[in-house]
PDB file of C-alpha atoms and ligand atoms in Angstrom:
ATOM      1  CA  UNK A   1     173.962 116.326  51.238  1.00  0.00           C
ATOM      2  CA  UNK A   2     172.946 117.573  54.724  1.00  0.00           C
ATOM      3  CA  UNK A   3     174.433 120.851  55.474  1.00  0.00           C
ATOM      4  CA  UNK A   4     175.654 121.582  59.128  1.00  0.00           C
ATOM      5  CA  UNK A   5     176.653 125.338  59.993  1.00  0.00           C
ATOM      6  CA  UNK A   6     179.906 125.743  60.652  1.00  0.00           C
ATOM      7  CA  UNK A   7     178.516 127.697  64.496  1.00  0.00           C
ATOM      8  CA  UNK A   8     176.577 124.680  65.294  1.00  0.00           C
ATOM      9  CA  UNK A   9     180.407 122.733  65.326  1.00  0.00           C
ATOM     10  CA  UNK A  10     181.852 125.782  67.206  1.00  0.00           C
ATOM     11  CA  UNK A  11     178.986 125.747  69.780  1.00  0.00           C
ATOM     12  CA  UNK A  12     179.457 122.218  69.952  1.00  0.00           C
ATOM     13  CA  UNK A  13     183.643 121.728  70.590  1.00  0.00           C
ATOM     14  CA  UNK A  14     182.565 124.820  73.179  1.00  0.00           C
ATOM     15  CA  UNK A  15     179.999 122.959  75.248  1.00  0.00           C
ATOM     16  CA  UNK A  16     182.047 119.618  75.237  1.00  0.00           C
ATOM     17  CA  UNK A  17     184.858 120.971  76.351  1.00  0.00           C
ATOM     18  CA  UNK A  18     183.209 123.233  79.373  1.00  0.00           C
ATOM     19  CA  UNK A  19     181.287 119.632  79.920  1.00  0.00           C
ATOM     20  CA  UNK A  20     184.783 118.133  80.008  1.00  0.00           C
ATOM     21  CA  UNK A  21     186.335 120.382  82.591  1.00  0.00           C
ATOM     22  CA  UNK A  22     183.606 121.014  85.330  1.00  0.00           C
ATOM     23  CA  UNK A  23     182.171 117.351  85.399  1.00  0.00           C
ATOM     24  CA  UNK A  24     184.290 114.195  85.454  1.00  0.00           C
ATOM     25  CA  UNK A  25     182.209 111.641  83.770  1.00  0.00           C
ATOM     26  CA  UNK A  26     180.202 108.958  85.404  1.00  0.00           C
ATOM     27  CA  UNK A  27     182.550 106.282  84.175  1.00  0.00           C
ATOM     28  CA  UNK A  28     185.759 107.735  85.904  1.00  0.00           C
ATOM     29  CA  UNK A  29     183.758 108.432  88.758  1.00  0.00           C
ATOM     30  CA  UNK A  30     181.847 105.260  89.314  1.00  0.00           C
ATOM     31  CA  UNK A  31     185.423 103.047  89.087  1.00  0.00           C
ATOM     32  CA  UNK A  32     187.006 105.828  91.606  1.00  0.00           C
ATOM     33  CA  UNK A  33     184.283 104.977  94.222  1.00  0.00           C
ATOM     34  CA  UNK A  34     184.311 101.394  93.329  1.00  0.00           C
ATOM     35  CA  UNK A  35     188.064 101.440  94.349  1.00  0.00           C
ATOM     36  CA  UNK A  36     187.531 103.603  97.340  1.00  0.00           C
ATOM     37  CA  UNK A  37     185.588 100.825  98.781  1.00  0.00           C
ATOM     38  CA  UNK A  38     188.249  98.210  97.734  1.00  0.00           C
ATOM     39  CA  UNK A  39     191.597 100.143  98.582  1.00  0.00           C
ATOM     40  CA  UNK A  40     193.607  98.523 101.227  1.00  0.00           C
ATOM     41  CA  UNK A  41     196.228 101.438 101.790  1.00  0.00           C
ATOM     42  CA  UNK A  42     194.840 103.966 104.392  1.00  0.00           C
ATOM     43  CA  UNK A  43     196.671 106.954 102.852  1.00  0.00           C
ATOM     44  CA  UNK A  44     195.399 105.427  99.108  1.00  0.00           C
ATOM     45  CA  UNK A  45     191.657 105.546 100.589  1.00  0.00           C
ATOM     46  CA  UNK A  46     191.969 108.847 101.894  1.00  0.00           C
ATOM     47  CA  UNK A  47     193.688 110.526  98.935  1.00  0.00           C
ATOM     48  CA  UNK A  48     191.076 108.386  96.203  1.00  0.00           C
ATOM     49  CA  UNK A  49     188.387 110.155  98.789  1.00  0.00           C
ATOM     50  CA  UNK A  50     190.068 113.773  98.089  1.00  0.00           C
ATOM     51  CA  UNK A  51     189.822 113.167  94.123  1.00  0.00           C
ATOM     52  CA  UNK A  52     186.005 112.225  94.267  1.00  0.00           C
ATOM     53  CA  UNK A  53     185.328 114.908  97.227  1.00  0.00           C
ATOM     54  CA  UNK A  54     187.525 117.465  94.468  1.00  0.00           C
ATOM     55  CA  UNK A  55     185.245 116.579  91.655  1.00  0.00           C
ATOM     56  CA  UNK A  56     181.645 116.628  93.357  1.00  0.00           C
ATOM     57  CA  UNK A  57     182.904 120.233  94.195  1.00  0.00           C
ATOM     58  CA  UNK A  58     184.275 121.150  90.559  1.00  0.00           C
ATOM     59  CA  UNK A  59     180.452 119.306  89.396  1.00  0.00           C
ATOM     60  CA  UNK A  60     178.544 121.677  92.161  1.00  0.00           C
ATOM     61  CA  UNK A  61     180.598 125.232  91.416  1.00  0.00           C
ATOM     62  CA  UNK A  62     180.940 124.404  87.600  1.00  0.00           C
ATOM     63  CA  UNK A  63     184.598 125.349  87.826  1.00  0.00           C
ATOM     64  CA  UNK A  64     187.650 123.162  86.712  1.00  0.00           C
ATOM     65  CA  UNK A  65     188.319 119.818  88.322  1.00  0.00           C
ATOM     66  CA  UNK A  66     192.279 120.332  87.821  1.00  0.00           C
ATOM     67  CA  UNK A  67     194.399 123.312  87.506  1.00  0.00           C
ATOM     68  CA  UNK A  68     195.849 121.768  84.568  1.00  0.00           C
ATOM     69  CA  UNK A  69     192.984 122.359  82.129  1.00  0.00           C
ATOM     70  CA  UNK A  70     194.807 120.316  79.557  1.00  0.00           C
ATOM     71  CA  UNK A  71     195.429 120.452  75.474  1.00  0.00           C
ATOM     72  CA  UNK A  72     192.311 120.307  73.367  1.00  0.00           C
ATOM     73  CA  UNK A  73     191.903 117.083  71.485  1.00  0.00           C
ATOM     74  CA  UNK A  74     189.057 116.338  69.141  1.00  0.00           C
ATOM     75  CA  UNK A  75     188.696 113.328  67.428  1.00  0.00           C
ATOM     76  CA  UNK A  76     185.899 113.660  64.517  1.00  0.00           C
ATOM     77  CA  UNK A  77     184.193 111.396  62.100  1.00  0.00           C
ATOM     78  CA  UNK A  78     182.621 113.526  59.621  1.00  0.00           C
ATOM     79  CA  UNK A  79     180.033 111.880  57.251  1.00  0.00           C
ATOM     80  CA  UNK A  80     180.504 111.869  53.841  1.00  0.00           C
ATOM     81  CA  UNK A  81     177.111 112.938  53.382  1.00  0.00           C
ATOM     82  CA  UNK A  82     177.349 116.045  55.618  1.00  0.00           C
ATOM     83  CA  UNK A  83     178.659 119.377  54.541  1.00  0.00           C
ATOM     84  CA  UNK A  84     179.990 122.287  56.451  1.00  0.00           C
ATOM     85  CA  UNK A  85     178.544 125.661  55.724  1.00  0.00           C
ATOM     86  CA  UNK A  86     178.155 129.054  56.741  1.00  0.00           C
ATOM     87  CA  UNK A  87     182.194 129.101  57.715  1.00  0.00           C
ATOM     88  CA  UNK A  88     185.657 127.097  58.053  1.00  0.00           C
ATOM     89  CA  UNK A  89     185.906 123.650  59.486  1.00  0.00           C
ATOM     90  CA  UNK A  90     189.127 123.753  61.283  1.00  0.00           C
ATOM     91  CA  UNK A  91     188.281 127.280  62.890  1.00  0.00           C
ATOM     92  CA  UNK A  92     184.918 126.578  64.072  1.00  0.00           C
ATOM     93  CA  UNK A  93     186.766 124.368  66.264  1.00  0.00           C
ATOM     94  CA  UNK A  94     189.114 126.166  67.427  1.00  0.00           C
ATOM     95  CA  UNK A  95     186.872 129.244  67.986  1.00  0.00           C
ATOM     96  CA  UNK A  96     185.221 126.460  70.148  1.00  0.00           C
ATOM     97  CA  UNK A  97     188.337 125.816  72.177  1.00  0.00           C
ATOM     98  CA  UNK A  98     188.959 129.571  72.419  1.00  0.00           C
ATOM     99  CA  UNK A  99     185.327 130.091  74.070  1.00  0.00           C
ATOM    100  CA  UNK A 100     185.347 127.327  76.163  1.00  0.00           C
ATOM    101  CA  UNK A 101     188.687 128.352  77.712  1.00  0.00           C
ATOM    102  CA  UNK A 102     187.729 132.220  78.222  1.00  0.00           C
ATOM    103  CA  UNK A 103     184.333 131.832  79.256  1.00  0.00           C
ATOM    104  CA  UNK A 104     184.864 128.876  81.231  1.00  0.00           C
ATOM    105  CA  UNK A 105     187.766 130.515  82.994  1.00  0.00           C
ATOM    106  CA  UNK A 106     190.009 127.484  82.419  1.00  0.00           C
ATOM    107  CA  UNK A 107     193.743 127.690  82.402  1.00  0.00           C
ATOM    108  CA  UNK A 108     195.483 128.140  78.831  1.00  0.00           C
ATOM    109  CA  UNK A 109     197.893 126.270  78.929  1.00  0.00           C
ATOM    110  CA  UNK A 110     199.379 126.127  75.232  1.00  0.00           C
ATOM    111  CA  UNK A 111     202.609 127.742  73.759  1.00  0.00           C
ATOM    112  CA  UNK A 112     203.010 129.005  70.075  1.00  0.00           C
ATOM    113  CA  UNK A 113     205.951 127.353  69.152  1.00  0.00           C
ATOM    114  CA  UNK A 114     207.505 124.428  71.968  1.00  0.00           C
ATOM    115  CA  UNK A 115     211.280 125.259  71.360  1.00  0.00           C
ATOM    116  CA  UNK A 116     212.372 128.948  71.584  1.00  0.00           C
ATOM    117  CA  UNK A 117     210.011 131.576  72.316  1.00  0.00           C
ATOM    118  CA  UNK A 118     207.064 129.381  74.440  1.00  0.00           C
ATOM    119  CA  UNK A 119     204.546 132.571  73.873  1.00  0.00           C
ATOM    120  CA  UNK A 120     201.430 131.333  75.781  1.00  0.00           C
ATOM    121  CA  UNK A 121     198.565 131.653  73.042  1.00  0.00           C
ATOM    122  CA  UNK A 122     196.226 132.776  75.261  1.00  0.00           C
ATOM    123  CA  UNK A 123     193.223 131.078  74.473  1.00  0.00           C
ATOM    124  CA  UNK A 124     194.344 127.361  74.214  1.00  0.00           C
ATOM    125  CA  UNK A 125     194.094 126.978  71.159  1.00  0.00           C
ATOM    126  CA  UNK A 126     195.126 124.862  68.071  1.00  0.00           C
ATOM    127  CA  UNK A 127     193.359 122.025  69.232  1.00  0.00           C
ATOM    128  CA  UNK A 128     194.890 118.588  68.170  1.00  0.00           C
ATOM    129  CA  UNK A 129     192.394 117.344  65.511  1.00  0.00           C
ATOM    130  CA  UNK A 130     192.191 113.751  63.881  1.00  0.00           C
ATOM    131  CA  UNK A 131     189.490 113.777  61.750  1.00  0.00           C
ATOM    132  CA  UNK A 132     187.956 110.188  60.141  1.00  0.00           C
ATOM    133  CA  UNK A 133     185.649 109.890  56.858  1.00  0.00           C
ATOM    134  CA  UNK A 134     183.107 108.028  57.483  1.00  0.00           C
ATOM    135  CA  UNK A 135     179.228 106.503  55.542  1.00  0.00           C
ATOM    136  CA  UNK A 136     176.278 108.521  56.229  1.00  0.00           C
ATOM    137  CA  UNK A 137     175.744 112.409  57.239  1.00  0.00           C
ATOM    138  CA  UNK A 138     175.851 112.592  60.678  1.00  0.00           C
ATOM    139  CA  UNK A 139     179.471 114.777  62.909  1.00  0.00           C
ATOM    140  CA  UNK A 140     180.042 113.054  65.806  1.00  0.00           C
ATOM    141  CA  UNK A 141     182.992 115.133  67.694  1.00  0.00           C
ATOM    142  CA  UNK A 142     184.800 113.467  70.560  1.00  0.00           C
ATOM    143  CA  UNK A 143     186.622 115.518  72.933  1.00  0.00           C
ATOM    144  CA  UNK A 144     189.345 115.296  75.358  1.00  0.00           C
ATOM    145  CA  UNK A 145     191.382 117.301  77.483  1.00  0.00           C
ATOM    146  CA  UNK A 146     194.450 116.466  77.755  1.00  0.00           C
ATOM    147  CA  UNK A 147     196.608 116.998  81.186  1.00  0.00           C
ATOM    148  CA  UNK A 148     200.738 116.976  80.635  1.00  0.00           C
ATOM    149  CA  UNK A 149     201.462 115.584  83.986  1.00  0.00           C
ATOM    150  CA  UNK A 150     200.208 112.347  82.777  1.00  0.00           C
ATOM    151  CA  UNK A 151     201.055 113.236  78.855  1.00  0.00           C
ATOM    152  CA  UNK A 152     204.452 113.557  79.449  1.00  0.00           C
ATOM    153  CA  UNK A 153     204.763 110.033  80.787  1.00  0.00           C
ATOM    154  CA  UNK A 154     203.432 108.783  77.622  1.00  0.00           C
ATOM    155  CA  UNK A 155     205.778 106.454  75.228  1.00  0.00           C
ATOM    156  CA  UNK A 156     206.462 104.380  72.099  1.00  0.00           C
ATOM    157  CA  UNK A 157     208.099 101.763  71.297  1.00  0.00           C
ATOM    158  CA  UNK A 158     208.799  99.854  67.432  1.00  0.00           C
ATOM    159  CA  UNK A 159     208.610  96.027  68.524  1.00  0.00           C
ATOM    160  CA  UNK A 160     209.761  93.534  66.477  1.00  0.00           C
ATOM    161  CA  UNK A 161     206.755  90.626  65.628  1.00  0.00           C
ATOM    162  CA  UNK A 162     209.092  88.346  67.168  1.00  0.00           C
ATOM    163  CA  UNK A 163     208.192  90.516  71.150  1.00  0.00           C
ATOM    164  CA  UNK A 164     204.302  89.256  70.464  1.00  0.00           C
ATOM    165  CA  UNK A 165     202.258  89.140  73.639  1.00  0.00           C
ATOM    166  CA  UNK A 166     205.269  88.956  76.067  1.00  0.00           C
ATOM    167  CA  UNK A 167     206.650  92.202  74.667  1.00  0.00           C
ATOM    168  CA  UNK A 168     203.960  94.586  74.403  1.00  0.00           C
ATOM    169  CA  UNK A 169     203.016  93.689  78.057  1.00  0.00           C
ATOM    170  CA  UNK A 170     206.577  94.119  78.881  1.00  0.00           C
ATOM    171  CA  UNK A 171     206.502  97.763  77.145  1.00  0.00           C
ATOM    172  CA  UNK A 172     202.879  98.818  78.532  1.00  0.00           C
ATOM    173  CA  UNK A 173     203.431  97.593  82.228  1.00  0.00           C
ATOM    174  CA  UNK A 174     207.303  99.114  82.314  1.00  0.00           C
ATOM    175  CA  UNK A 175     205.946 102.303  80.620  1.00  0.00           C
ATOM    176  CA  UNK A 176     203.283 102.705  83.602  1.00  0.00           C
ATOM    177  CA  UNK A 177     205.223 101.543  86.518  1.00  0.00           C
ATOM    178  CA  UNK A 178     208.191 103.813  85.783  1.00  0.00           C
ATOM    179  CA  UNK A 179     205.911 106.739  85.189  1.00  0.00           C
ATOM    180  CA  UNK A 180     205.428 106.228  89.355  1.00  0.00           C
ATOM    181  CA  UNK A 181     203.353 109.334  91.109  1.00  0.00           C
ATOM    182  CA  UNK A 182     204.020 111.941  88.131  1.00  0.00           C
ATOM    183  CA  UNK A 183     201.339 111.077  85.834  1.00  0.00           C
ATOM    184  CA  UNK A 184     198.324 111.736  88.937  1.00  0.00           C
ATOM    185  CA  UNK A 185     197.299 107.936  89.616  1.00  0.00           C
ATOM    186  CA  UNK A 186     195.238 106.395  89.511  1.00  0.00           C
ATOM    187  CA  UNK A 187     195.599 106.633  85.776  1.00  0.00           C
ATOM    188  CA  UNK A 188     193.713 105.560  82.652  1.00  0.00           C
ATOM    189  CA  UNK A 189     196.538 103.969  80.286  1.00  0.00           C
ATOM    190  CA  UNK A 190     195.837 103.810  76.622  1.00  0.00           C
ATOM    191  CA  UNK A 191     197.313 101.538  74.368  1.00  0.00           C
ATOM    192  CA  UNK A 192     197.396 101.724  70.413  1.00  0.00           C
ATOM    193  CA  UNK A 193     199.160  98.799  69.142  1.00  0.00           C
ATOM    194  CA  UNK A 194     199.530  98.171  65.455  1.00  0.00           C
ATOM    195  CA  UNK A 195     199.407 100.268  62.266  1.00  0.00           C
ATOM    196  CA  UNK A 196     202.463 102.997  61.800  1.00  0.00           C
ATOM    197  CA  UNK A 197     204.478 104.952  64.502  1.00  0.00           C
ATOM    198  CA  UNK A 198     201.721 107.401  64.399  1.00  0.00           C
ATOM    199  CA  UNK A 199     198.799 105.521  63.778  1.00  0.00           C
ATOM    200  CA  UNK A 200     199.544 103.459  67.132  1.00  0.00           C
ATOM    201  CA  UNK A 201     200.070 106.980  69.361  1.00  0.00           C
ATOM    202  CA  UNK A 202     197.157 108.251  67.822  1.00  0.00           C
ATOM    203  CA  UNK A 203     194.854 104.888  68.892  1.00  0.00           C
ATOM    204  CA  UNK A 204     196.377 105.261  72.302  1.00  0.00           C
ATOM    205  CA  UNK A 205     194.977 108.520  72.351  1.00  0.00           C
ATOM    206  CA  UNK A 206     191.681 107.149  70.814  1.00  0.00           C
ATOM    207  CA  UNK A 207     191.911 104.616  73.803  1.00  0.00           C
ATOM    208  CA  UNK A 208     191.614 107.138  76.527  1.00  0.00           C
ATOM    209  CA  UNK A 209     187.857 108.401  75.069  1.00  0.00           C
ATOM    210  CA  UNK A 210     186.523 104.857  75.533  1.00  0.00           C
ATOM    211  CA  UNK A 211     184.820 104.421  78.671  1.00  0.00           C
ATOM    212  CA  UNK A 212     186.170 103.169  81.681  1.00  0.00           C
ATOM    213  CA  UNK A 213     184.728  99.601  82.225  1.00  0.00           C
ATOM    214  CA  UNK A 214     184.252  99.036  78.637  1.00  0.00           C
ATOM    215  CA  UNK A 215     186.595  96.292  77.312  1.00  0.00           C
ATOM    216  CA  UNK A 216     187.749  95.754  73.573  1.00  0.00           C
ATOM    217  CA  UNK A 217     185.146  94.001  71.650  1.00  0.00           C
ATOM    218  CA  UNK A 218     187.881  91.178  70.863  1.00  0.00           C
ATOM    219  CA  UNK A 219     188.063  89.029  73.644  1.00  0.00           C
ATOM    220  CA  UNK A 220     191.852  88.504  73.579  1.00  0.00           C
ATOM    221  CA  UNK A 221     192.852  92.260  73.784  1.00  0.00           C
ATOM    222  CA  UNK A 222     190.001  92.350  76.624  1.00  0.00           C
ATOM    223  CA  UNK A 223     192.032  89.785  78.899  1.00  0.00           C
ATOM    224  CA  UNK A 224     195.719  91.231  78.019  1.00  0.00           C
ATOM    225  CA  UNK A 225     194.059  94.977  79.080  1.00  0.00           C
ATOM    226  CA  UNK A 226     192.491  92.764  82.420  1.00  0.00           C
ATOM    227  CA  UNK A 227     196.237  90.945  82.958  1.00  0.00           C
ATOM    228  CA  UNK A 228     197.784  94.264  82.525  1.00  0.00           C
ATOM    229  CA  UNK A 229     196.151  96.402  84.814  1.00  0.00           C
ATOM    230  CA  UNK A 230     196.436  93.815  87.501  1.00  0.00           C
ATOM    231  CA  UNK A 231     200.577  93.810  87.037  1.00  0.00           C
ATOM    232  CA  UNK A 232     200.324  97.588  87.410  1.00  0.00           C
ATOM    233  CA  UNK A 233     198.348  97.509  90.160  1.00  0.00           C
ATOM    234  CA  UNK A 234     200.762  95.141  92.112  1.00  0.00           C
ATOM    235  CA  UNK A 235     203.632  97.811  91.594  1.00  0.00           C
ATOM    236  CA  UNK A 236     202.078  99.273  94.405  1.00  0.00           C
ATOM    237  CA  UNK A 237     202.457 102.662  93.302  1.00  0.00           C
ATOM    238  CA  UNK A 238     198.868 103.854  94.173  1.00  0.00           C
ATOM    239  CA  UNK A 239     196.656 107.152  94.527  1.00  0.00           C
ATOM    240  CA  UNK A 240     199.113 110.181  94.247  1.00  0.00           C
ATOM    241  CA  UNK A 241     202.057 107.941  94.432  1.00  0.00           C
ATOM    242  CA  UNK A 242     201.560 107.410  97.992  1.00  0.00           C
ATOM    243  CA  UNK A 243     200.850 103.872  97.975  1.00  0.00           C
ATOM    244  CA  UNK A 244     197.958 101.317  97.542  1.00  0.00           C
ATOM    245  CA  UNK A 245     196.560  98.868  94.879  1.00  0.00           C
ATOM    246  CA  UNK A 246     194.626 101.728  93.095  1.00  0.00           C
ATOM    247  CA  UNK A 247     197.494 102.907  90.427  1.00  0.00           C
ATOM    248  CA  UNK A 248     195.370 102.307  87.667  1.00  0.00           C
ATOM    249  CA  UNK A 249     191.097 102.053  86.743  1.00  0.00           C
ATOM    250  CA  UNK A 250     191.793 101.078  83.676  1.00  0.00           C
ATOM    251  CA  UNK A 251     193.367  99.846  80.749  1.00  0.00           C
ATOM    252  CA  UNK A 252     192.494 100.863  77.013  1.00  0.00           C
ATOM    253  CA  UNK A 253     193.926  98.862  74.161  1.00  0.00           C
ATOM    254  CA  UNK A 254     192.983  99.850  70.200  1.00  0.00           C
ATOM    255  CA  UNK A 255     194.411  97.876  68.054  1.00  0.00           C
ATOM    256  CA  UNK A 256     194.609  98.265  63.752  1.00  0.00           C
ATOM    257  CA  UNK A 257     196.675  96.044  61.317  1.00  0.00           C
ATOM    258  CA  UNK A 258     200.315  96.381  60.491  1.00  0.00           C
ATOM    259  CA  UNK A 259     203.215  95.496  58.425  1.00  0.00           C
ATOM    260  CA  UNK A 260     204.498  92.172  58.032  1.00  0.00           C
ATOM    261  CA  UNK A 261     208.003  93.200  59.863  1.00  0.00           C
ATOM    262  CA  UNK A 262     206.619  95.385  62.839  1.00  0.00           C
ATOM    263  CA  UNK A 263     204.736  95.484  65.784  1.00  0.00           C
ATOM    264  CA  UNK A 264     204.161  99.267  67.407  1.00  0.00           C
ATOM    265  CA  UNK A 265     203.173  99.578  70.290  1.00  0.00           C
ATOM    266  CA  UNK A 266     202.066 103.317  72.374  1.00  0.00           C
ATOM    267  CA  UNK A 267     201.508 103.996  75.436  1.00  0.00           C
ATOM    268  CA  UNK A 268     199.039 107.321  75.911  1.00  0.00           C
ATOM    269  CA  UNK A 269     199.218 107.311  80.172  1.00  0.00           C
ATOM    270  CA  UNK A 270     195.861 110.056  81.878  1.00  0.00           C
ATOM    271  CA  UNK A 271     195.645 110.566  85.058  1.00  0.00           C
ATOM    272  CA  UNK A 272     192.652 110.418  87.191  1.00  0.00           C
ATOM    273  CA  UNK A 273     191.106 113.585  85.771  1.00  0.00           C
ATOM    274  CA  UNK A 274     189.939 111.531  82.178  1.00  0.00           C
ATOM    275  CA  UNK A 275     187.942 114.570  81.056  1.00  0.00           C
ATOM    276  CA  UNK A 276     186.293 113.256  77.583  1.00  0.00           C
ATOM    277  CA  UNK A 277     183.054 113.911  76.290  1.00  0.00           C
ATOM    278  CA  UNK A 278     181.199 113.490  72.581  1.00  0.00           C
ATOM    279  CA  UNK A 279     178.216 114.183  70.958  1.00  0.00           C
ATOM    280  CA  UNK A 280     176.705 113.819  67.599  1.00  0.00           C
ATOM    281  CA  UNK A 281     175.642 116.192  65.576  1.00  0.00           C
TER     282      UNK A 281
HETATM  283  S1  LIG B   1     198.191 115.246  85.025  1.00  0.00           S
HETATM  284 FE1  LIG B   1     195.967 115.385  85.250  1.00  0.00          FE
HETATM  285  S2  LIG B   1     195.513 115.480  87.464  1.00  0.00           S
HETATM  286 FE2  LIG B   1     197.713 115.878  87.135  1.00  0.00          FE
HETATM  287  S3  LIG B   1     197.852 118.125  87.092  1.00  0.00           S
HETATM  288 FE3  LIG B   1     197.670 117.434  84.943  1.00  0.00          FE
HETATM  289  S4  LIG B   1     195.455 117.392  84.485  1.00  0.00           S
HETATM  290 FE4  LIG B   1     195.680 117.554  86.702  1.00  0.00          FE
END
């Protein structure tokens, strides 16, 4: 067994999610320039140059690229042949989170309990964790965080097998056209499709970490995410909401099997500040 302090996870989730924050990644920014060049709109090409003007200034200053410094997610897949020592697990990361968001300055944004009371915890923390078992002894900790705007204009949807192809494009390109300017386009739009209710919002979540640019190994889901983002890019939506062909860079589909009677489908909508980051321990 190889064993892995529980401060070296801490220090980790910390560092990724200050990396996060102050610098969007090259992916994100790369497809924003590439559209730059490409948008038609006049108002679209001046507000995509705002976002990438915004975010070689939050890269320069090391200080938050959005006000909305988002709700820690952290996907893991722990090693079988790894052991935590020296502490707990689960609050080495969120000691992580708590750092991150008091040293880094960056807003806490998270409320105890979302019904009654909404006490601000103060330090952003729990973080949302999905952790995976998986062969060998190495962590590798994946990191997003997660803006509401776009959260919020997330969905689901239980298709029957009978929708197939027609319906889940149906579902995704309805879900991201009626979001229209709140979810801060252009957007990245995940899409879990498959397993349970929550397996599929949990891959649309997954989704959002993979790089922009990077389609799904399986050729089919690669041309229904390229078919898709071109019908949500004719809705003419655009940058802020204020019109252009740039409404999304990308979309994300994860896929995992399912029972014989369903077909879920999620939709897991981020808008143009796709903070993610990883590293493996
Ligand atoms: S949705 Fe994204 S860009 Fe919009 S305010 Fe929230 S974090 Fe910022």
């Amino acid at each position: 067994m190889r064993e892995v302090k529980a401060e070296v996870i801490k220090n980790t989730v910390r560092d990724l999610f200050l990396e996060a924050n102050y610098f969007i990644g090259k992916d994100i920014y790369n497809k924003l320039k590439e559209q730059y060049e490409k948008e038609e709109s006049p108002v679209g090409k001046s507000v995509l140059k705002q976002i990438i003007t915004n975010d070689e200034i939050a890269a320069k200053e090391k200080i938050a690229l959005c006000q909305d410094t988002g709700m820690a997610v952290v996907f893991i897949e722990l090693g079988q042949e790894a052991v935590i020592v020296d502490g707990d697990f689960n609050e080495a990361i969120n000691q992580g989170v708590r750092e991150a968001y008091i040293k880094g300055y960056l807003r806490k944004s998270v409320v105890s309990e979302p019904v009654f009371d909404r006490t601000n915890t103060k330090d952003n923390t729990p973080a949302i964790t999905h952790i995976k078992i998986v062969t060998g002894d190495k962590i590798k900790i994946a990191v997003t965080a997660k803006g509401f705007g776009s959260e919020n204009m997330s969905g689901i949807k239980m298709l029957k097998p009978a929708d197939g192809v027609e319906g889940v494009k149906e579902f995704v390109i309805r879900t991201a056209v009626d979001a229209g300017p709140n979810p801060c386009p252009p957007t990245v739009v995940g899409v879990g499709i498959g397993g349970t209710m929550e397996m599929a919002a949990i891959l649309s979540k997954k989704a959002l970490l993979r790089p922009v640019g990077k389609h799904n190994e399986d050729s089919r889901y690669a041309e229904l995410e390229t078919e898709i983002l071109q019908e949500i890019n004719k809705s003419g939506i655009g940058p802020a909401g204020l019109g252009g062909r740039t409404t999304a860079l990308s979309v994300n589909i994860e896929y995992f099997p399912t029972h014989i009677a369903g077909l879920p489908v999620a939709v897991n909508i981020c808008c143009h500040a796709a903070r993610h980051a990883e590293k493996v321990i």
